[in-house]
Structures are given as structure tokens and as C-alpha cells.
Coordinates of N, CA and C in Angstrom, one line a residue:
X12 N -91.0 76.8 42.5 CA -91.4 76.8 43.9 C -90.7 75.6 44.6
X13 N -90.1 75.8 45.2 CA -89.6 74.7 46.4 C -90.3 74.0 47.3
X14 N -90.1 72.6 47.3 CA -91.2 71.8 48.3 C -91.1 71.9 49.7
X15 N -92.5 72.0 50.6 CA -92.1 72.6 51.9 C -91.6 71.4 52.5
X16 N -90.7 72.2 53.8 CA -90.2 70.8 54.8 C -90.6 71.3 55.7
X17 N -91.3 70.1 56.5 CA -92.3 70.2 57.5 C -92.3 68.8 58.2
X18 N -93.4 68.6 59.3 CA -93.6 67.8 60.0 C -94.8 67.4 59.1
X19 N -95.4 68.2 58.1 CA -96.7 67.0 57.6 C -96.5 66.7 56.2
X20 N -95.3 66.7 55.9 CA -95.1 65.9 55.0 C -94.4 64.2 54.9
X21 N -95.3 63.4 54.9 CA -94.5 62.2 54.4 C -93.8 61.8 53.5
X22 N -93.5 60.2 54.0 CA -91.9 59.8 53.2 C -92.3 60.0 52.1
X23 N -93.8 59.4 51.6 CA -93.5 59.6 50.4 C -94.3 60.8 49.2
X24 N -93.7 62.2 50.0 CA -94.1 63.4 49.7 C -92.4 63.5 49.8
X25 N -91.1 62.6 49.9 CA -89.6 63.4 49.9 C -89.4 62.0 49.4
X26 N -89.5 61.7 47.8 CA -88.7 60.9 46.7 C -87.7 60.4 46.9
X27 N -86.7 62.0 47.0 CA -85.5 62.5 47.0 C -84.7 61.9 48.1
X28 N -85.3 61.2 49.5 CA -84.7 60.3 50.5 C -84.8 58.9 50.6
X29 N -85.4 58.6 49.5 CA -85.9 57.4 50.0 C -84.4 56.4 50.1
X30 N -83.5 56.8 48.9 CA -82.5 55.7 49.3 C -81.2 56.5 50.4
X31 N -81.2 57.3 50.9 CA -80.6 57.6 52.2 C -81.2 56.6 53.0
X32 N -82.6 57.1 53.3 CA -83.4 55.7 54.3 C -83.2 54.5 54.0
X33 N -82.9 53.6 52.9 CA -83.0 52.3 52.9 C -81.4 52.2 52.8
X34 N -80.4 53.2 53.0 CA -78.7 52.9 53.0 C -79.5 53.2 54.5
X35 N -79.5 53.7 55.6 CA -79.2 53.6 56.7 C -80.4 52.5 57.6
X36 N -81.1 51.8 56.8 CA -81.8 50.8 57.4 C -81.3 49.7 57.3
X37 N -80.3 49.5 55.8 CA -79.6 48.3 56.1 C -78.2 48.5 56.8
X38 N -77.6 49.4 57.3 CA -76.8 49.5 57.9 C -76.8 49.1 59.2
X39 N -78.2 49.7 59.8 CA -78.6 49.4 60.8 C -78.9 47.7 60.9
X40 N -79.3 47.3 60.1 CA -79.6 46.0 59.8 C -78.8 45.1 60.3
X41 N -77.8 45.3 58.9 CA -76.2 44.9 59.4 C -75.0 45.0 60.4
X42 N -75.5 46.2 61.0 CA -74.7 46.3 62.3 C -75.9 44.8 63.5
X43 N -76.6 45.5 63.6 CA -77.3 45.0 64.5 C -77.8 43.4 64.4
X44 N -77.3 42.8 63.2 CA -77.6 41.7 62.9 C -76.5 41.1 63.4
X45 N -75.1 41.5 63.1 CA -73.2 41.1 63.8 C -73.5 41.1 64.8
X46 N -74.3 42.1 65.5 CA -73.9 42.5 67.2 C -74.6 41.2 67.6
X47 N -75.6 41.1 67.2 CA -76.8 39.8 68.0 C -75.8 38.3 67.7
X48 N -75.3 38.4 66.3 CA -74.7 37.4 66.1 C -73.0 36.6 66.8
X49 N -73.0 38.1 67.3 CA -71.0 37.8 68.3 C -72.3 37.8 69.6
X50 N -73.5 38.1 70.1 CA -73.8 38.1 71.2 C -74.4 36.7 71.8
X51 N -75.0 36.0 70.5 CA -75.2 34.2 70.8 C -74.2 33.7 70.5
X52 N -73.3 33.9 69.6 CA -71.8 33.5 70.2 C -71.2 33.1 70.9
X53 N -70.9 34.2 71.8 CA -70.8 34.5 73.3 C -71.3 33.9 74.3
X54 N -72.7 33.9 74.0 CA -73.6 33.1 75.2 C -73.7 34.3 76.1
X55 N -74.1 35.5 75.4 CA -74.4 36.9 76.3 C -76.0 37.2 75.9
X56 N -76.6 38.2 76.9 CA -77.6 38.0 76.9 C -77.9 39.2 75.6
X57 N -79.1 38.7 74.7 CA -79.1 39.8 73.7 C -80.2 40.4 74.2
X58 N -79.9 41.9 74.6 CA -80.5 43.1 75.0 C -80.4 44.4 74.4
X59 N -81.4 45.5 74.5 CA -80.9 46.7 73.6 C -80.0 47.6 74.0
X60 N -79.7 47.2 75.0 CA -78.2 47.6 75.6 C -77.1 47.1 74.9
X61 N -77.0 45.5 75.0 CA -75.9 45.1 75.1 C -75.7 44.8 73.0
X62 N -77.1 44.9 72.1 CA -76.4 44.9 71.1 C -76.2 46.6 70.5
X63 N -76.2 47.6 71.5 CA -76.3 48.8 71.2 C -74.6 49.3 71.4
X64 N -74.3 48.7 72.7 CA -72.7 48.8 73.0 C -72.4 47.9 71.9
X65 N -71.8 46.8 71.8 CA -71.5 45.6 70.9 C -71.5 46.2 69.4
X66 N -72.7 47.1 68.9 CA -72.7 47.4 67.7 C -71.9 48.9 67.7
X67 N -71.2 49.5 68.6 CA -70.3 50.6 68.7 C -69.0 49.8 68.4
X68 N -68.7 48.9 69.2 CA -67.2 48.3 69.6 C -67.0 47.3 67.8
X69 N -68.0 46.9 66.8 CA -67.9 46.7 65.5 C -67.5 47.8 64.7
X70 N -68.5 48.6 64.6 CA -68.5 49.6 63.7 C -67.5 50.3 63.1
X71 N -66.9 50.3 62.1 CA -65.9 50.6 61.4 C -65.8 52.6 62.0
X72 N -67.1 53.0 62.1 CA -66.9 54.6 62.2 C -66.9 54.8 63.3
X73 N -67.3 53.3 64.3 CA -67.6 53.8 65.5 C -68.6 54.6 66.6
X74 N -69.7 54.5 65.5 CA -70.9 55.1 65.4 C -72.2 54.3 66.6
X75 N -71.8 53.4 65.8 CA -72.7 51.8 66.4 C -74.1 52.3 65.9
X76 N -75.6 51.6 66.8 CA -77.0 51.8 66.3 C -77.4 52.0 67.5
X77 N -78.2 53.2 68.2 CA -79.2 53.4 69.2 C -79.9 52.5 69.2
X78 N -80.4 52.1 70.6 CA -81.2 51.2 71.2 C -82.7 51.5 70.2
X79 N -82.9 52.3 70.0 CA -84.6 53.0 70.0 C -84.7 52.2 68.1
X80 N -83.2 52.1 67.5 CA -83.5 51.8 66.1 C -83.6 50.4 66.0
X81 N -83.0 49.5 67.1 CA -83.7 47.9 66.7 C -85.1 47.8 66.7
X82 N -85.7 49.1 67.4 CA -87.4 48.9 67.5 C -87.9 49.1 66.1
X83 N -87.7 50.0 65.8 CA -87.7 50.6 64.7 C -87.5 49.8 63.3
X84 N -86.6 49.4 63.3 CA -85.8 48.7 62.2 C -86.9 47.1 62.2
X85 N -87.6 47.1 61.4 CA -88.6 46.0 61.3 C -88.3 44.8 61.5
X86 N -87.2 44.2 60.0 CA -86.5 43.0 60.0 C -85.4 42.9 61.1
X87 N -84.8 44.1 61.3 CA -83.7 44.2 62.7 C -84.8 43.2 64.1
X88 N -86.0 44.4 64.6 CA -87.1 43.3 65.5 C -87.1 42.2 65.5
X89 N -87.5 41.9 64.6 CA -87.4 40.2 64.2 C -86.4 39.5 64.6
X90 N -85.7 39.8 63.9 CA -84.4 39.2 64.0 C -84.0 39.2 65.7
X91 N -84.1 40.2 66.5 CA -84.0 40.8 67.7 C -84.6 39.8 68.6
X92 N -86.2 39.2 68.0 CA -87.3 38.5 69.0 C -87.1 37.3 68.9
X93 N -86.0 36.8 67.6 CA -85.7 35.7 67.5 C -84.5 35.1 68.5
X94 N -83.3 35.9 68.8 CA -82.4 35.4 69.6 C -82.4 35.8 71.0
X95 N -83.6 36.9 71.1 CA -83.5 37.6 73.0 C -84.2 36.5 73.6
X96 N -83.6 36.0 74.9 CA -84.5 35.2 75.7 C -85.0 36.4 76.6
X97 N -84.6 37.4 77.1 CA -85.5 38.6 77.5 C -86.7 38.8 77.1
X98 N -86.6 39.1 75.9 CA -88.0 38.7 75.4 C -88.8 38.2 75.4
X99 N -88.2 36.7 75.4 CA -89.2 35.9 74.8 C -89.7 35.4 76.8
X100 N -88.5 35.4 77.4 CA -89.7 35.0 79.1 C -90.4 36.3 79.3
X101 N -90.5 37.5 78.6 CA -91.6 38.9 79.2 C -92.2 38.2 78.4
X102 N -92.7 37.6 77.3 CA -94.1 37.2 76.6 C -94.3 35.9 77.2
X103 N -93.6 34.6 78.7 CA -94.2 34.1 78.3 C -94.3 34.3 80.5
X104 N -93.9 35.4 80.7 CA -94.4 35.7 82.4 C -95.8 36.2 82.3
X105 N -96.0 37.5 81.0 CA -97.4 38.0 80.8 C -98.5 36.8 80.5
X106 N -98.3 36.0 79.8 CA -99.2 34.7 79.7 C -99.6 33.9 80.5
X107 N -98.5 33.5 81.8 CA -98.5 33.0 83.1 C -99.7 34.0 83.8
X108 N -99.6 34.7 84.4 CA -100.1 36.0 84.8 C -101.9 36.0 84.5
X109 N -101.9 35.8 83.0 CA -103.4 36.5 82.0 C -104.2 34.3 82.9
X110 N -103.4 33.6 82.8 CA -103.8 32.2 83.5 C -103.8 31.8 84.7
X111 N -103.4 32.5 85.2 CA -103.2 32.5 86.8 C -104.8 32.4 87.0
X112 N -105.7 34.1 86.9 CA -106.9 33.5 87.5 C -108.4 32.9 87.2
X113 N -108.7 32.0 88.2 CA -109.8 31.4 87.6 C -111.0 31.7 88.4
X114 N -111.8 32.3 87.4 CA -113.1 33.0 88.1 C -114.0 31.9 88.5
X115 N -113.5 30.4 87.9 CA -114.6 29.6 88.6 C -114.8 29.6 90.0
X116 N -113.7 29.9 90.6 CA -113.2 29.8 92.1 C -113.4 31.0 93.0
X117 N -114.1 32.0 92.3 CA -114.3 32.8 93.0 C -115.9 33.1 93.5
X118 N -116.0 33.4 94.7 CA -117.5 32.9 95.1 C -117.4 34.5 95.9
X119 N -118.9 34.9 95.1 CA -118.6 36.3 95.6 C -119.6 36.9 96.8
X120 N -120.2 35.9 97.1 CA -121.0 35.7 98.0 C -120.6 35.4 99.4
X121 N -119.1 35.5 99.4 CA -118.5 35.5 100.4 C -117.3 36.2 101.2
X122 N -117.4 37.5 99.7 CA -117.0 38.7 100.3 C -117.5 39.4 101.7
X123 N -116.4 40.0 102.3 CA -116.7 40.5 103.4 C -116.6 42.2 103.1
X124 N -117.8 42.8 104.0 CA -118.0 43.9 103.2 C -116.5 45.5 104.1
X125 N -115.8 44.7 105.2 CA -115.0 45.0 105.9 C -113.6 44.6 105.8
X126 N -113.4 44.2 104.2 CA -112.1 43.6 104.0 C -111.2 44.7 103.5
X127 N -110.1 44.8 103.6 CA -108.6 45.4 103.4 C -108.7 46.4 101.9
X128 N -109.4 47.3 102.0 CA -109.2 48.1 100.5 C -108.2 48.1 99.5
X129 N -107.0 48.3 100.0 CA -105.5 48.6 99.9 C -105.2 47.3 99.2
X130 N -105.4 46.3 99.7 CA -105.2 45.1 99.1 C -106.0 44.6 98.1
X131 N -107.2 44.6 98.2 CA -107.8 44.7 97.1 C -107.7 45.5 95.7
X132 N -107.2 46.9 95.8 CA -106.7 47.5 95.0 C -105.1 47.3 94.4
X133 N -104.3 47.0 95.1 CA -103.1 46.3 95.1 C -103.1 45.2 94.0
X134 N -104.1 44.5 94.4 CA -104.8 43.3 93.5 C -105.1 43.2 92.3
X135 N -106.2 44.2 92.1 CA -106.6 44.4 90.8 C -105.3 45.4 89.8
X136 N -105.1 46.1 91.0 CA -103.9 47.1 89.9 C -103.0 45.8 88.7
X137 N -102.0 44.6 89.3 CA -101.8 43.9 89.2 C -102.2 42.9 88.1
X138 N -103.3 42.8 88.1 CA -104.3 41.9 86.6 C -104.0 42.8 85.7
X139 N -104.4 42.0 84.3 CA -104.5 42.5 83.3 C -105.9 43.0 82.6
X140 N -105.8 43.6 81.5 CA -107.2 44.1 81.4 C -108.3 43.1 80.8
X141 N -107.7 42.0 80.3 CA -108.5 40.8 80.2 C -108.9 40.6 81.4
X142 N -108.1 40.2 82.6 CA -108.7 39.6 83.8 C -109.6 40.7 84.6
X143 N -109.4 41.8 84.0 CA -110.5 42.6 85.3 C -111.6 42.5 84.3
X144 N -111.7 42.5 82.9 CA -112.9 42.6 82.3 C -114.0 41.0 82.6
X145 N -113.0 40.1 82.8 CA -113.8 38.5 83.3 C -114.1 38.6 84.8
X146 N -113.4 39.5 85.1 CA -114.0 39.7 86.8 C -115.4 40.5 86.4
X147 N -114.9 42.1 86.1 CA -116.1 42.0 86.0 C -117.7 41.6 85.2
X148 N -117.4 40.9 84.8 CA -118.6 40.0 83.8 C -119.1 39.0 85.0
X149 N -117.9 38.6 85.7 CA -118.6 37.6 86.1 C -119.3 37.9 87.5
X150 N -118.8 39.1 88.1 CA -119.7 39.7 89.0 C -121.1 40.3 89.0
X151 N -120.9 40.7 87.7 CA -122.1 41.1 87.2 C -123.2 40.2 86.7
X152 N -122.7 39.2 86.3 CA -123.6 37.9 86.5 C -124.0 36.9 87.3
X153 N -123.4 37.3 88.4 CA -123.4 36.9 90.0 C -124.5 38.3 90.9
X154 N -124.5 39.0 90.2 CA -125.3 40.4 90.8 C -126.6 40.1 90.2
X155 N -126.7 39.8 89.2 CA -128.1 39.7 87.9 C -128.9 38.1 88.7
X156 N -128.1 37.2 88.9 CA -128.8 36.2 89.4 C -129.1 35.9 90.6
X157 N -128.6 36.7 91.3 CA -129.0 37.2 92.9 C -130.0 37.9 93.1
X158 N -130.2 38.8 91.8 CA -131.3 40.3 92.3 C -132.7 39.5 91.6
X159 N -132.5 38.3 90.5 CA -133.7 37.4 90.1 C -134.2 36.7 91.2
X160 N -133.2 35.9 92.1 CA -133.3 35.2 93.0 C -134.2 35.8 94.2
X161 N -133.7 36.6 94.9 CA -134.3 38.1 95.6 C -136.0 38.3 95.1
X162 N -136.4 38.9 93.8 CA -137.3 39.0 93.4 C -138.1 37.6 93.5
X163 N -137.8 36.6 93.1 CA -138.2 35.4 92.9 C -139.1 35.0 94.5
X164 N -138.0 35.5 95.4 CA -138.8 35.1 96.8 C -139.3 36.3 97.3
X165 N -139.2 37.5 96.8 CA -140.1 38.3 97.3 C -141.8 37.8 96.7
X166 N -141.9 37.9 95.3 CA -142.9 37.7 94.7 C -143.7 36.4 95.9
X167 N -142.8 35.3 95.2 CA -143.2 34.1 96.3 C -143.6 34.4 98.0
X168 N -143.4 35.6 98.5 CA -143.8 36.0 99.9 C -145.1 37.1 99.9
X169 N -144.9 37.5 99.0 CA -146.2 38.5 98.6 C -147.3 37.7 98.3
X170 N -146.7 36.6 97.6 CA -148.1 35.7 97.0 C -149.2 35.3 98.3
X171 N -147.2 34.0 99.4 CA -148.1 33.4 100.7 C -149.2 34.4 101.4
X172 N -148.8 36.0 101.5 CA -149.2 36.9 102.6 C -151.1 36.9 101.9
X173 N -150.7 36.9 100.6 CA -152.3 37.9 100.3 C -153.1 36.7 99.9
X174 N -152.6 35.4 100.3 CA -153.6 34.2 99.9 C -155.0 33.9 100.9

């Protein structure tokens, strides 16, 4: 009986590839470790473009490595997050961004109930899902001690009336 080929078999349900895969991982490796390495050389920016072209213009077959396999390619990543400054300012613009806001400063009690939708939504689209979940926590904590406060002087007005 012959083993099926299919989509639900895994790697390691096919033995029989495993060293195809680890010849074309380190190839990949190795291209794409040259390309990054003539690209800080250079003083060019290392991108999955520019080590995707770069690793065609080495390649002995001329083949080079698709963009999609430095993702792929584990140690290639690495190696990838180690020399991209692309990279490394997208992880540290998102960080900028997640610190930008500070809920201490926000006073919600001074919302206007007639303000600009569009921009508001503009706004929040914009945040990250940390910052809308501390927004809303902290709204809702600003809602919870308002509606005690509320009760607090109702009770206290009920009390003056029926004394």
C-alpha cells in the first residue's frame, strides 16, 4: 500500500523529505545570510526586497530566495531582525504609540455630548488594543463612581425630604 499524499499529512508522516527540507533550508540560509551580509556592507537598507533581489544577483543558479522564505526560514529571521533597521524602528514606532496615551489625563466628565464622531472614531481606530482596553476600564470606572456618587445623593435627598 502506498502512503497517501495529501494536505493532512505532516512532515513527520513524509521521513522520506526530511533531508530535501533541511538541503533547501540551509541554502536558503546561506543565500540569505550573503545577501544581508554584502547588504551591511554596503550600508543598504536590509529589506525583503532588497535581500530577495541581492540573493538572485549571488546565486550561482540564479534562482535567489523569495521574500516570504526569510519569514519562514527561522534562523534566516533572526538573523534578518538582527541587521534590518526597518525592523527594528516598526518595533520601536509601535511602542512609541502603545506610550503615547495617558489615561491619567483624561477627564471624562468633560466630554461633550455634541463632539465630532468621525474624529473620535478616527481616534480610536488609530490606538492599539492595549490602549482601547485601558480606555475602556478606565471609563468604566469613571461610570461606576459616578452612578455611587448619584445614588449616594439621591439617598442623602430622600433621607432630608422624609425627616
Amino acid at each position: 500500500m502506498s502512503p497517501k499524499y495529501g494536505s493532512d499529512l505532516t512532515h513527520q508522516q513524509r521521513p522520506w523529505l526530511q533531508s530535501a527540507r533541511e538541503k533547501r533550508a540551509t541554502r536558503t540560509f546561506n543565500l540569505g545570510k550573503k545577501s544581508i551580509d554584502l547588504l551591511v556592507s554596503k550600508f543598504a537598507d536590509v529589506t525583503y526586497s532588497n535581500i530577495a533581489s541581492k540573493s538572485k544577483a549571488i546565486d550561482p543558479d540564479g534562482k535567489g530566495i523569495h521574500q516570504n522564505a526569510i519569514r519562514t526560514n527561522t534562523k534566516l529571521y533572526e538573523y534578518y531582525k538582527e541587521y534590518s533597521e526597518t525592523y527594528k524602528k516598526s518595533k520601536n514606532v509601535r511602542r512609541k504609540r502603545e506610550t503615547q496615551l495617558d489615561l491619567s489625563k483624561i477627564e471624562f466628565s468633560k466630554l461633550k455630548l455634541d463632539r465630532d464622531l468621525k474624529a473620535v472614531h478616527t481616534r480610536y481606530k488609530k490606538m492599539t488594543k492595549a490602549q482601547l482596553i485601558d480606555r475602556l476600564i478606565h471609563a468604566e470606572q469613571f461610570i461606576a463612581k459616578a452612578q455611587s456618587e448619584w445614588l449616594i445623593r439621591q439617598f442623602e435627598l430622600f433621607s432630608k425630604t422624609n425627616i
